[in-house]
CSV table of C-alpha atoms in Angstrom, one decimal:
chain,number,residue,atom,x,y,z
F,64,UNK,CA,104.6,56.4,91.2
F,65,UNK,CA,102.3,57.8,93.9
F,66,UNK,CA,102.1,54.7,96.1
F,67,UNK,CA,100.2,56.5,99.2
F,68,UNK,CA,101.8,54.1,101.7
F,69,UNK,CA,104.9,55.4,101.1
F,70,UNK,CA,103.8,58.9,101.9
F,71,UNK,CA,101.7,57.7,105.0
F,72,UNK,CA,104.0,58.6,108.0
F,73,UNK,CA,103.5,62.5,106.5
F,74,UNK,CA,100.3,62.4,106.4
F,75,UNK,CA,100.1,61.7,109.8
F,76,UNK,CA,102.1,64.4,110.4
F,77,UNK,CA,99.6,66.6,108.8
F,78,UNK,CA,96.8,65.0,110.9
F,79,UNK,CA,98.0,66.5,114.1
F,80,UNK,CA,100.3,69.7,112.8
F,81,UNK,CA,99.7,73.1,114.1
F,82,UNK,CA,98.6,75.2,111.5
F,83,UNK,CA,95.9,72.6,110.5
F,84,UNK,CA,94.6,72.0,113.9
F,85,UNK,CA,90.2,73.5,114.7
F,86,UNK,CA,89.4,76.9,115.3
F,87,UNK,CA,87.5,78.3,118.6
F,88,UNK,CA,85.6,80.8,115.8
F,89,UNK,CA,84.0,80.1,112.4
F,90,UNK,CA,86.1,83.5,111.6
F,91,UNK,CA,89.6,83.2,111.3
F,92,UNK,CA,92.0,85.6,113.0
F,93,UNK,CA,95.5,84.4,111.3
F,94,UNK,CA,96.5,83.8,107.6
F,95,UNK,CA,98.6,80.6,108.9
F,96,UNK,CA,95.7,79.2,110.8
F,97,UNK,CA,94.0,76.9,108.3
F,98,UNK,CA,91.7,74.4,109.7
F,99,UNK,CA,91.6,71.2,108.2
F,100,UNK,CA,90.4,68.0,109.5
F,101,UNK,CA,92.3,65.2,108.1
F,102,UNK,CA,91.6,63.0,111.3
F,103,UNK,CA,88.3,60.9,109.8
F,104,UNK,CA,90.8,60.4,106.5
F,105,UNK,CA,93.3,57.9,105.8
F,106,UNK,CA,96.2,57.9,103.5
F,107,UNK,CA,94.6,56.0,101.3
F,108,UNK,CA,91.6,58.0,100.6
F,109,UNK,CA,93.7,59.9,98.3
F,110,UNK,CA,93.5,56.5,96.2
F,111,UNK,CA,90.2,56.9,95.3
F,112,UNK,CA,89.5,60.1,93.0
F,113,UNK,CA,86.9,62.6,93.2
F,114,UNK,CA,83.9,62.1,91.0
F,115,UNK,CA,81.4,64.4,90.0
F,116,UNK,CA,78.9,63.4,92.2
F,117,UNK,CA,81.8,63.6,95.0
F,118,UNK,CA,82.1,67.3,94.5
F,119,UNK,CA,80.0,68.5,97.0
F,120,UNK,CA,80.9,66.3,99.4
F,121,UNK,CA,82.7,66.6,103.4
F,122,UNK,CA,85.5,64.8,101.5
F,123,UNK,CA,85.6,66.8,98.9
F,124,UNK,CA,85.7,69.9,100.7
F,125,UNK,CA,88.4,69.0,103.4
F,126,UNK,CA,90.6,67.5,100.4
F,127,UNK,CA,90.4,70.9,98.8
F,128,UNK,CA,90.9,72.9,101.4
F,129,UNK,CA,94.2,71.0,101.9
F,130,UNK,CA,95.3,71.2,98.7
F,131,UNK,CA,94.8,75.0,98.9
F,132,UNK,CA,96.6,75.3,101.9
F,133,UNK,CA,99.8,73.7,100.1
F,134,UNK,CA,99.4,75.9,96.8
F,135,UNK,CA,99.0,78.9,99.6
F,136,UNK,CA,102.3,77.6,100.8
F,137,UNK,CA,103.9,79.7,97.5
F,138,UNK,CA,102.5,83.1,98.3
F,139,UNK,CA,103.9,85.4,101.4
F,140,UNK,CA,101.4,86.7,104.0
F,141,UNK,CA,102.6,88.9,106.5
F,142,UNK,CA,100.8,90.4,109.7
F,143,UNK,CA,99.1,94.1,109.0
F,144,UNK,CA,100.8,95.6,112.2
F,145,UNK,CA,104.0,94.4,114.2
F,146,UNK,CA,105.1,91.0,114.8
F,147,UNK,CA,103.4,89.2,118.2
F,148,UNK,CA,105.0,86.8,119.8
F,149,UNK,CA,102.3,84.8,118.5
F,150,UNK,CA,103.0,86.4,114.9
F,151,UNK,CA,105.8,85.1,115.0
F,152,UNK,CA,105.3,81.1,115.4
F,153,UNK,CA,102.7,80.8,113.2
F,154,UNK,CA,104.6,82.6,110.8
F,155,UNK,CA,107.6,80.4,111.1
F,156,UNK,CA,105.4,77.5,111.6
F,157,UNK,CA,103.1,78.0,108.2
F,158,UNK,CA,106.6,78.7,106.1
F,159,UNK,CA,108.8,75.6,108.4
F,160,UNK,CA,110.5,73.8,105.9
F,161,UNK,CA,109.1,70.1,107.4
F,162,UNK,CA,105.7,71.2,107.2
F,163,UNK,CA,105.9,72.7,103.8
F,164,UNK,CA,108.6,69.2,102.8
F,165,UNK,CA,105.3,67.2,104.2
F,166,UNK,CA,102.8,69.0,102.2
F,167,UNK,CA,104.9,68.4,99.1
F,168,UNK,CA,104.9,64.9,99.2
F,169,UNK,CA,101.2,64.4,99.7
F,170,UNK,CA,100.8,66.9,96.5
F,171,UNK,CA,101.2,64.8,93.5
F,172,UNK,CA,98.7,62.3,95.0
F,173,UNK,CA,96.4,65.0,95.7
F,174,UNK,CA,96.5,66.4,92.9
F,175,UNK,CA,95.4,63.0,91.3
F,176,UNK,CA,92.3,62.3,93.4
F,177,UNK,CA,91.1,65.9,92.9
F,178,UNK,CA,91.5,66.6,89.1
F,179,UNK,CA,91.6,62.8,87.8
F,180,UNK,CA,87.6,63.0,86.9
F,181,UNK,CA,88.2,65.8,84.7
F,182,UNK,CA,90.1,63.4,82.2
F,183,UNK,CA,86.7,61.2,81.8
F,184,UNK,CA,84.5,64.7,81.9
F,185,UNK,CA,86.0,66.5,79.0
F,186,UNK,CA,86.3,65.7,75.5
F,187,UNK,CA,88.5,67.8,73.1
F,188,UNK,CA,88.0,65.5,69.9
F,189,UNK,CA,89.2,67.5,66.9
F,190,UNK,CA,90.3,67.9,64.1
F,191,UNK,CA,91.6,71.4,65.1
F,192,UNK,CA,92.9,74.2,63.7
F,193,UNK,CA,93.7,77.9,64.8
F,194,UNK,CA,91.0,78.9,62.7
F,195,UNK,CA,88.7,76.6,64.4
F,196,UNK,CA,89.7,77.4,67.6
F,197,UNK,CA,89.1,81.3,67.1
F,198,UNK,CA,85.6,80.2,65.9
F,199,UNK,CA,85.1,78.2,68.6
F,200,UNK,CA,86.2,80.9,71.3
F,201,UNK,CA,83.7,83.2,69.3
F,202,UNK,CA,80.8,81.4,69.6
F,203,UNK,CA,81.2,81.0,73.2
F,204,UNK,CA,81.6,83.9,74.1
F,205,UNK,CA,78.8,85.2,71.7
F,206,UNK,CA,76.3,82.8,73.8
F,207,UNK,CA,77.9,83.7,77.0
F,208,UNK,CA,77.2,87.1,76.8
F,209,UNK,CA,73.8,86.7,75.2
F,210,UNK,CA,72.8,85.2,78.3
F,211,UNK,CA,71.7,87.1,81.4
F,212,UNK,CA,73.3,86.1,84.5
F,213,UNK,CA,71.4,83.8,86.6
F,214,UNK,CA,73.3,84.3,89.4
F,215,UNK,CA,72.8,88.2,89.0
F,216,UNK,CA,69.7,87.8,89.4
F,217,UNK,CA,68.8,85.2,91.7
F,218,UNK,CA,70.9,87.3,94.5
F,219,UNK,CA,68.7,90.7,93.5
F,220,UNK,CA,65.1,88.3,93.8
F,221,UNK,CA,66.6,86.8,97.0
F,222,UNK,CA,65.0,88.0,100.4
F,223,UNK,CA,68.1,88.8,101.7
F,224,UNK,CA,70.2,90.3,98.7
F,225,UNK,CA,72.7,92.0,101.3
F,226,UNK,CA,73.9,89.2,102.7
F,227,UNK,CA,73.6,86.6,98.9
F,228,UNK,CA,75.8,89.4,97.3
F,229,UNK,CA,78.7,89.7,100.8
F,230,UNK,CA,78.3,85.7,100.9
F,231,UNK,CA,79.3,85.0,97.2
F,232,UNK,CA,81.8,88.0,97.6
F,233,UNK,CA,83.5,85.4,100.4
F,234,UNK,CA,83.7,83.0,97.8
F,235,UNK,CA,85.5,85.0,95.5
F,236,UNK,CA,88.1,85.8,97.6
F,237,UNK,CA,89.2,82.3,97.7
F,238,UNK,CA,91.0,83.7,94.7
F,239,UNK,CA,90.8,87.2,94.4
F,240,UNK,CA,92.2,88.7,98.2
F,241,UNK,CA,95.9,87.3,96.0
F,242,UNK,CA,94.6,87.4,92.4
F,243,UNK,CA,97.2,86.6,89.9
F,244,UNK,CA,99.3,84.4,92.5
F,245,UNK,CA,98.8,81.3,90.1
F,246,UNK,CA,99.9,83.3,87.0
F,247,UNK,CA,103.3,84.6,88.9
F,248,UNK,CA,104.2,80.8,88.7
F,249,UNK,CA,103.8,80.4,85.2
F,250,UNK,CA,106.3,83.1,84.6
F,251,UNK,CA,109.9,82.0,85.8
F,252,UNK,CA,111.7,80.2,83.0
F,253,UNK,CA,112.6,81.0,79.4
F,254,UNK,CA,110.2,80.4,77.0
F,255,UNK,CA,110.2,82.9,74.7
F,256,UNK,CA,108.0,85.7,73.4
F,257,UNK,CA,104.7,84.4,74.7
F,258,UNK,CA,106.7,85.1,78.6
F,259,UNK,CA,106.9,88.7,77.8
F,260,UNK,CA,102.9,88.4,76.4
F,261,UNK,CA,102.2,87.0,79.9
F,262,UNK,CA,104.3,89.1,81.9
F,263,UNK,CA,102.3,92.3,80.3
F,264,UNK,CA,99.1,90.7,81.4
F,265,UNK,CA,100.4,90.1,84.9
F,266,UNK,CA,102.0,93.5,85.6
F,267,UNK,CA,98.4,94.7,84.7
F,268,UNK,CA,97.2,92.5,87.6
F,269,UNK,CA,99.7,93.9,89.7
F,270,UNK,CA,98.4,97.1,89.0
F,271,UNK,CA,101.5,98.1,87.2
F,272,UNK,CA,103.6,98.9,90.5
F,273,UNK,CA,101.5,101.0,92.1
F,274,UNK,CA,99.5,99.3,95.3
F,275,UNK,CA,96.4,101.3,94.9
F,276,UNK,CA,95.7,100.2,91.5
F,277,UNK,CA,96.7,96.2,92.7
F,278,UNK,CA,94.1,94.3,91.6
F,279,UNK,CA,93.5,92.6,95.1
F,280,UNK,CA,93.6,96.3,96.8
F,281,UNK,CA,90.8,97.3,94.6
F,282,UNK,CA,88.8,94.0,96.0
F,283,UNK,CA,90.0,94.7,99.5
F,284,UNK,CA,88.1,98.5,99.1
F,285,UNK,CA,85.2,96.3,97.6
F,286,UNK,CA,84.5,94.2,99.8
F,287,UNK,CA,85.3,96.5,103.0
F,288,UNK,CA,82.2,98.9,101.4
F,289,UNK,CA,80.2,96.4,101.9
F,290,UNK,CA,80.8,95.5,105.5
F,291,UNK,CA,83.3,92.7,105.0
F,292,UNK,CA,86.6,92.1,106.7
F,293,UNK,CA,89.8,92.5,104.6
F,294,UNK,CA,91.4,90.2,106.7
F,295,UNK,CA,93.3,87.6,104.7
F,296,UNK,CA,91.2,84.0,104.6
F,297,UNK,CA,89.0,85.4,107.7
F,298,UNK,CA,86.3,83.6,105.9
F,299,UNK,CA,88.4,80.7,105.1
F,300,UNK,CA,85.9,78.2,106.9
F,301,UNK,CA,82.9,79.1,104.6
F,302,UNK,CA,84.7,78.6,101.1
F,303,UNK,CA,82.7,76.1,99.5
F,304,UNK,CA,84.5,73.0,97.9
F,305,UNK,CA,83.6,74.1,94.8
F,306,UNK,CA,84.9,77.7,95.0
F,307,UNK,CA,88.8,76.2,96.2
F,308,UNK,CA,88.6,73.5,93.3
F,309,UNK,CA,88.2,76.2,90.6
F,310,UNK,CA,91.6,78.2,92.4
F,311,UNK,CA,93.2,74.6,93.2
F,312,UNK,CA,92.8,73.8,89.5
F,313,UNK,CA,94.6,77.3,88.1
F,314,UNK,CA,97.4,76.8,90.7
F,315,UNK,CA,97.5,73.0,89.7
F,316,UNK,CA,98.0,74.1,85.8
F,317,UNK,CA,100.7,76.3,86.5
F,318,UNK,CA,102.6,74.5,88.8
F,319,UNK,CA,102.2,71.2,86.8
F,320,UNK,CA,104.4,72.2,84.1
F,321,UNK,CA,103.2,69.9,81.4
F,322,UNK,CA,99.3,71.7,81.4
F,323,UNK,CA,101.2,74.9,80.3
F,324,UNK,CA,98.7,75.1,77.4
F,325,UNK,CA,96.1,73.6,78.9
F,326,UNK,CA,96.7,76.7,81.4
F,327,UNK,CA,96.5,78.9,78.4
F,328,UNK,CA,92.9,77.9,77.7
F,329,UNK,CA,91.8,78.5,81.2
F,330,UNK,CA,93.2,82.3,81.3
F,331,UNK,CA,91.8,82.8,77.8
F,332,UNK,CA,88.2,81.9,79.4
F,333,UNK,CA,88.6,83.8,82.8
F,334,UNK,CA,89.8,87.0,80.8
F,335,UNK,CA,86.9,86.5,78.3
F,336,UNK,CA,83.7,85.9,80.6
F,337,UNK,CA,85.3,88.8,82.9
F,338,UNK,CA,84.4,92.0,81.2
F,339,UNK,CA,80.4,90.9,81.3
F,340,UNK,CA,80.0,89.2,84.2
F,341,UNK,CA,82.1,92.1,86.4
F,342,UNK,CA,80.2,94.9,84.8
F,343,UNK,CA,76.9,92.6,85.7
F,344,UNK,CA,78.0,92.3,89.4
F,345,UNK,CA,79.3,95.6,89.7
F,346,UNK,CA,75.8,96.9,88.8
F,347,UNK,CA,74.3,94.7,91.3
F,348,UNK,CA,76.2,95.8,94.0
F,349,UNK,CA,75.0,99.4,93.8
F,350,UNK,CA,71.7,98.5,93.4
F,351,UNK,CA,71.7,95.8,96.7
F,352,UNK,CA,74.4,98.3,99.0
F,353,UNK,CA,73.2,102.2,97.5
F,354,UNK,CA,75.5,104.1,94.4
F,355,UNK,CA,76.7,105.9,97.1
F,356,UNK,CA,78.7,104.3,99.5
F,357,UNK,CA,79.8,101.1,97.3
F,358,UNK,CA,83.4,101.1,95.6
F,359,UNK,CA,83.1,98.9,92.9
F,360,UNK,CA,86.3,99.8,91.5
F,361,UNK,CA,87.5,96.5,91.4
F,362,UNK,CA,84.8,95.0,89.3
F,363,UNK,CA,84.9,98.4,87.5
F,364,UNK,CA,88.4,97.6,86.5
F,365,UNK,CA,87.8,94.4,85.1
F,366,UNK,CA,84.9,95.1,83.0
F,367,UNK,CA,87.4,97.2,81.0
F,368,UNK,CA,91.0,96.0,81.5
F,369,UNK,CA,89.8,92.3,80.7
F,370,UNK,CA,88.5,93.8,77.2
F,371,UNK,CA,92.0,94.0,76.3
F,372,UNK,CA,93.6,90.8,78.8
F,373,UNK,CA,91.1,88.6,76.4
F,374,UNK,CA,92.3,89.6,73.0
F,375,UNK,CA,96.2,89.8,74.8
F,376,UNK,CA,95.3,85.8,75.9
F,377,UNK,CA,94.3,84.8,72.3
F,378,UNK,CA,95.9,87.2,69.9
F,379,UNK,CA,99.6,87.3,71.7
F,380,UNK,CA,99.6,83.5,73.9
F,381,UNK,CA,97.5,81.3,72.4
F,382,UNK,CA,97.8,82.2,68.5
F,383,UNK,CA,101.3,82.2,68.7
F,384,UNK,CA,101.8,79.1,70.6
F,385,UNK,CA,99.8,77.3,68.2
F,386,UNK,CA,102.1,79.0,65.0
F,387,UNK,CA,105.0,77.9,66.7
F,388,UNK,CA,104.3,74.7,68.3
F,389,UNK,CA,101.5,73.4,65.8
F,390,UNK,CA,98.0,72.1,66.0
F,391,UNK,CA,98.4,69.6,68.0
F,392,UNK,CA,98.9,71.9,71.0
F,393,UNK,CA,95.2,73.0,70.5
F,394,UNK,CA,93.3,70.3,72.2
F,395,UNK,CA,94.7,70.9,75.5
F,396,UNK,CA,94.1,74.8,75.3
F,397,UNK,CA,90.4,74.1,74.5
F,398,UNK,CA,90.5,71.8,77.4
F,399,UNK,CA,91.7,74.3,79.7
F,400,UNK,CA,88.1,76.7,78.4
F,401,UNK,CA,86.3,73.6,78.6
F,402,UNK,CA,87.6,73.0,82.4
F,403,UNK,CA,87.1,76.4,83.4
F,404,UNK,CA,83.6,76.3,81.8
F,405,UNK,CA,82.5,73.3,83.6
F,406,UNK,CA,84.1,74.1,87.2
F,407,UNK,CA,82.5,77.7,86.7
F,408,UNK,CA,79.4,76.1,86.1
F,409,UNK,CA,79.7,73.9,89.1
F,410,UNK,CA,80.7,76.7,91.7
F,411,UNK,CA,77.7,78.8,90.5
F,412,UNK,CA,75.1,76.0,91.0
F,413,UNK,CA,77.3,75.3,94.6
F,414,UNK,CA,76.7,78.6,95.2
F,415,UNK,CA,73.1,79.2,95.0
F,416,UNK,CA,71.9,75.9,96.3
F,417,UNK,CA,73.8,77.1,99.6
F,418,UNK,CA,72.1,80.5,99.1
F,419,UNK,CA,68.7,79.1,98.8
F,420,UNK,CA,69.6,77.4,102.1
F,421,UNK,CA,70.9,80.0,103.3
F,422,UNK,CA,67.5,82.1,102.9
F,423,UNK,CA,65.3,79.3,104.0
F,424,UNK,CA,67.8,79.1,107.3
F,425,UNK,CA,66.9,83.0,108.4
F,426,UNK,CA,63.0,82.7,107.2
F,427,UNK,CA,62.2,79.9,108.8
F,428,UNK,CA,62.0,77.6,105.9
F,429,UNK,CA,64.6,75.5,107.0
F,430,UNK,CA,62.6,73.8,110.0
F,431,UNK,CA,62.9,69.9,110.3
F,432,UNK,CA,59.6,68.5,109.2
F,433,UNK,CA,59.3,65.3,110.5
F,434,UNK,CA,60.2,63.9,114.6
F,435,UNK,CA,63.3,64.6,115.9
F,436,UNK,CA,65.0,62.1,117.6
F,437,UNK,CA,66.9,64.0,120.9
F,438,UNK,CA,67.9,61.0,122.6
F,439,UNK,CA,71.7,61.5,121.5
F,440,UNK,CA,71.9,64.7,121.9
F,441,UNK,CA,75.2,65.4,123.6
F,442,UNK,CA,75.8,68.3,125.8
F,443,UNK,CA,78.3,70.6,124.6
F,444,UNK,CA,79.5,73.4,126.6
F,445,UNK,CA,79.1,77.5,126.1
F,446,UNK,CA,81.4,78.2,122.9
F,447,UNK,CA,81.6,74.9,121.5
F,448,UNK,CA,82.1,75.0,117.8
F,449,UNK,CA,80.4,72.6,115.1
F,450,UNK,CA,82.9,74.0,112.1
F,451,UNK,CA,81.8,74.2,109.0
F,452,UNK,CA,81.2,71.2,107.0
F,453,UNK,CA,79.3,69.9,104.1
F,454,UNK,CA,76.2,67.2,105.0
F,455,UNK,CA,76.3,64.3,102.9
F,456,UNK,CA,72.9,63.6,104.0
F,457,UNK,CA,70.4,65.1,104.8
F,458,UNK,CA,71.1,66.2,108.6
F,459,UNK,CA,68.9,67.8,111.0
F,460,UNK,CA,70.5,69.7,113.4
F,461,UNK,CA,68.5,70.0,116.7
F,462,UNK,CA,69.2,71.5,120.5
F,463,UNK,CA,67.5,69.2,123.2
F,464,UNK,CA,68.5,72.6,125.5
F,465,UNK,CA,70.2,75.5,125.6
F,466,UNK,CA,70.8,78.0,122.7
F,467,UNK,CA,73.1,77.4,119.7
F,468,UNK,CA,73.6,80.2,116.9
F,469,UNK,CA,73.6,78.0,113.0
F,470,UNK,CA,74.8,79.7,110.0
F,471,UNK,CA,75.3,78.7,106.4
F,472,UNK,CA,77.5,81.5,105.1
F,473,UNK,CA,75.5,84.2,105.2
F,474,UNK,CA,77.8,85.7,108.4
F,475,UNK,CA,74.1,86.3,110.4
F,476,UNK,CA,73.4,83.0,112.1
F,477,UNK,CA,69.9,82.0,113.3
F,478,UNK,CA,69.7,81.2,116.9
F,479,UNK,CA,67.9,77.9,117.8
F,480,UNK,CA,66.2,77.2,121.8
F,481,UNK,CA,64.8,73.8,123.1
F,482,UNK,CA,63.0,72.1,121.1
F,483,UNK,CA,64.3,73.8,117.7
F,484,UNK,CA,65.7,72.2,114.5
F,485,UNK,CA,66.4,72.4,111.6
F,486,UNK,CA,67.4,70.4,108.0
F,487,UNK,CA,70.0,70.7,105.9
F,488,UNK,CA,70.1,69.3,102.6
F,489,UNK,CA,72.7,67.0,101.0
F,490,UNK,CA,75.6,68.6,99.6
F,491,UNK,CA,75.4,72.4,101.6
F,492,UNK,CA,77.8,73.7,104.4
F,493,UNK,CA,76.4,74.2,107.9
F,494,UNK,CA,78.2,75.5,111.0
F,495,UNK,CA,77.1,75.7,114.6
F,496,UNK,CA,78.1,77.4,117.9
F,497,UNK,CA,76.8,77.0,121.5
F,498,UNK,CA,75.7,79.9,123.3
F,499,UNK,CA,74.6,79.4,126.3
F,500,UNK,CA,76.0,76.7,129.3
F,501,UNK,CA,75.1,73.1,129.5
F,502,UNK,CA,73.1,73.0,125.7
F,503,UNK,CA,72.7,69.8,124.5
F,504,UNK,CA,72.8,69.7,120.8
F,505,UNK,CA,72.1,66.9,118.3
F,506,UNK,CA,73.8,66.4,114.4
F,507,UNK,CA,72.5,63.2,113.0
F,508,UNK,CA,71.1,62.2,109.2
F,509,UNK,CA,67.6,63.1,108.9
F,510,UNK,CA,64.9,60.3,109.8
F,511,UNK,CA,62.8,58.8,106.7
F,512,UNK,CA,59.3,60.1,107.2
F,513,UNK,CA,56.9,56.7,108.2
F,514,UNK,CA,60.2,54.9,110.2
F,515,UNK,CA,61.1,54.3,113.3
C-alpha cells in the first residue's frame, strides 16, 4: 500500500522545491520558508521506521520537520503588514496545489516511519471498563501532580535561567503560536453529541470570538514580555525533533480518522497535566523575568480554564463515547494518555539534555578535551551558515581561523577564534555561523582519546 518507489519522483520534487530550500539566518523571516534538507535522504528511508533510540537523531529531526510542514499545509498564515512582491510567491508557492499534491503523497508513508514504534512501545492490555478507566485517569493524575516539576526547576538552578525559560518557550510554540489547529480537524463531520462537547472546548481555545482572549494571542503577549519574537515559526530551525513529534502526533490522530479515540485519550491528558504544570511555569517565569513586566496571561489561562477542559474531556467525550460505543473503544483512548505520556516524557528529557549543553556552551564547559584534528578544515566564507542539526556523534566543532558565532538554542551564540573548539554530545542540536572572511571551520565526529 505505501510502496515508496511509487511515490519517488515526488520526493524528488521535494528535494529541490522552494519553500524547503536553506536559510542564510538561523531565524526565519517567512512562515512559508521552511527549511528542510531532504538531499542526504532517499525515498526509501521512509521504509525504515523510527525507533526509540532513533528519536534524537539528524533523521529524525529532518523527517519531522517535514512532516510538520505538510500538517502546517492545513492552517492559513498570512503576512502582518501588506503583501510584497515577495509575500506574495511564497504565499502562492507554500499553498500551490503541486507542492501541497506532492506532500500528500509522501504523508501516509511518513506517517508510518514516524509513529510505527509507538505500536511496539505501548501496551493497553485490559480488561477495561469505564470504571477502570476513571480510576486509572485518577491515579495519574494524582501522581502527576504530587510530583514537582523537574523541568521547573532545573531551568530556575540553571546559570542562565533567562535564556532555559525563552529556549523551552521556542519549543512550545511548535504548538502553541496556532494552538487548537489539530483539534479544528477533528471537528467537520457528524458524529453526534460528543461534536458539540468538542466544539465547546474548541471555541474556548479560540477564545470564544474575541482575538484578545485567543489562546495563541495570550502566548504571543507571553513570549514577546520576555524578549521573544512573535513572528510565526521565526525559531523554526531550533525546534527539537522531539518537540515537532509530540505536535506531528496530535495532527496525525486527527487527521487519521480511525485514531479518533485514540485522539480522545491524548486531549484528555494534555487538558489534565495543564492546570499544574502552567500554573508551575507561570510562576517561574515571574520569578526568572520580574512580577512586573511578565504577562503570563496565557499560562494564567490555562491553569484555570483546563480545570474545567479536563473534566469536559472525560465527563462529556470520553464517558459517553464509551456508553455509546462500548468498552472495547477504551484501549485505544488509554493509548492516546499513554502516547502523550511517553512523548511528553521524551520532549522534556530532549529538552534539558540540550539545556545542559546549552549552559556548558556559554560557560566554557563545552571545550573539546582531547586533539583536534584541523587538517580538513574547510574555509567557508563571512555569513556561511552550519543550520541547525542534531549530532549523531559526538562532533567537535573547531575554527582552524577566523571567527564563527555556535549556538544551541539558547538565541546568544558563543563566538569561537583560532584555535577554539568545542563538543557536542550525541543526540543535541548545534548551529554555526561564520563571522569574519576567509575562516576555516571544521565539523567532524569527535576523536577517541589514545587514537590516531
Amino acid at each position: 500500500m505505501f510502496d515508496t518507489r511509487h511515490i519517488d519522483p515526488f520526493w524528488k520534487g521535494l528535494q529541490s522545491c522552494e519553500p524547503y530550500r536553506p536559510a542564510a539566518d538561523w531565524l526565519l523571516e517567512s512562515p512559508y520558508h521552511r527549511p528542510t534538507d531532504l538531499s542526504a535522504l532517499p525515498v526509501e528511508t521512509l521504509d525504515e521506521p523510527l525507533r526509540p533510540d532513533t528519536l534524537l537523531t539528524q533523521r529524525s529531526l529532518v523527517l519531522n520537520r517535514l512532516l510538520f510542514n505538510i500538517y502546517q499545509q492545513n492552517n492559513l498564515y498570512l503576512p502582518e503588514g501588506r503583501f510584497s512582491e515577495a509575500d506574495t510567491r511564497a504565499f502562492q508557492g507554500f499553498y500551490a496545489p503541486q507542492f501541497v499534491a506532492a506532500n500528500a503523497l509522501v504523508r501516509p508513508a511518513l506517517d508510518r516511519t514516524c509513529f510505527d514504534f509507538l505500536s511496539r512501545e505501548i501496551s493497553v492490555d485490559g480488561p477495561w471498563t469505564i470504571e477502570h478507566l476513571e480510576e486509572y485517569c485518577t491515579r495519574l493524575l494524582a501522581d502527576y501532580e504530587a510530583t514537582p516539576s523537574d523541568l521547573c526547576l532545573r531551568i530556575e538552578a540553571s546559570p542562565h535561567p533567562q535564556q532555559a525559560a525563552r529556549a523551552y518557550l521556542v519549543q512550545l510554540a511548535v504548538d502553541f503560536l496556532a494552538e487548537a489547529s489539530q483539534m479544528a480537524l477533528a471537528l467537520p463531520g457528524n458524529y453526534g453529541p460528543a461534536q458539540s462537547e468538542m466544539m465547546k472546548i474548541f471555541i474556548d481555545e479560540f477564545g470564544y470570538g474575541v482575538h484578545q482572549k485567543k489562546h495563541s494571542t495570550l502566548f504571543v503577549k507571553t513570549i514577546e514580555s520576555v524578549g521573544l519574537s512573535a513572528r510565526m515559526h521565526t525559531y523554526y530551525y531550533w525546534y527539537l525533533p522531539s518537540s515537532l513529534l509530540l505536535t506531528n502526533y496530535f495532527f496525525w490522530t486527527t487527521v487519521h480518522k480511525p485514531s479518533w479515540f485514540e485522539s480522545l485519550g491524548g486531549l484528555y491528558w494534555a487538558e489534565a497535566v495543564n492546570p499544574y504544570f502552567h500554573r508551575r511555569f507561570g510562576q517561574l517565569l515571574k520569578k526568572v523575568f520580574g512580577r512586573e513586566k511578565t504577562d503570563t496571561g496565557y499560562f494564567d489561562e490555562h491553569a484555570g480554564i483546563d480545570l474545567h477542559h479536563r473534566r469536559m474531556a472525560f465527563d462529556k467525550l470520553m464517558r459517553p463515547m464509551v456508553r455509546q460505543y462500548g468498552d472495547a473503544v477504551i484501549p485505544a483512548m488509554v493509548r492516546g494518555i499513554e502516547t502523550y505520556r511517553l512523548l511528553g516524557d521524551l520532549t522534556e528529557r530532549d529538552f534539558l539534555a540540550q539545556m545542559d549543553f546549552c549552559d556548558a556552551l556559554l560557560t566554557g564547559g563545552a571545550a573539546a578535551s582531547g586533539p583536534v584534528d584541523l587538517s580538513l578544515a574547510e574555509e567557508r566564507p563571512r555569513g556561511f551558515l552550519l543550520e541547525p542539526r542534531v549530532c549523531d556523534v559526538d562532533t567537535v566543532v573547531a575554527v582552524a581561523r577566523g571567527e564563527v558565532e555556535v549556538d544551541a538554542g539558547y538565541l546568544q551564540p558563543r563566538r569561537l577564534g583560532a584555535g577554539e573548539a568545542v563538543r557536542v554530545p550525541a543526540g543535541r542540536m548545534v548551529g554555526a555561523r561564520v563571522v569574519s572572511e576567509g575562516a576555516r571551520l571544521s565539523v567532524a565526529p569527535e576523536r577517541p582519546v589514545g587514537r590516531g
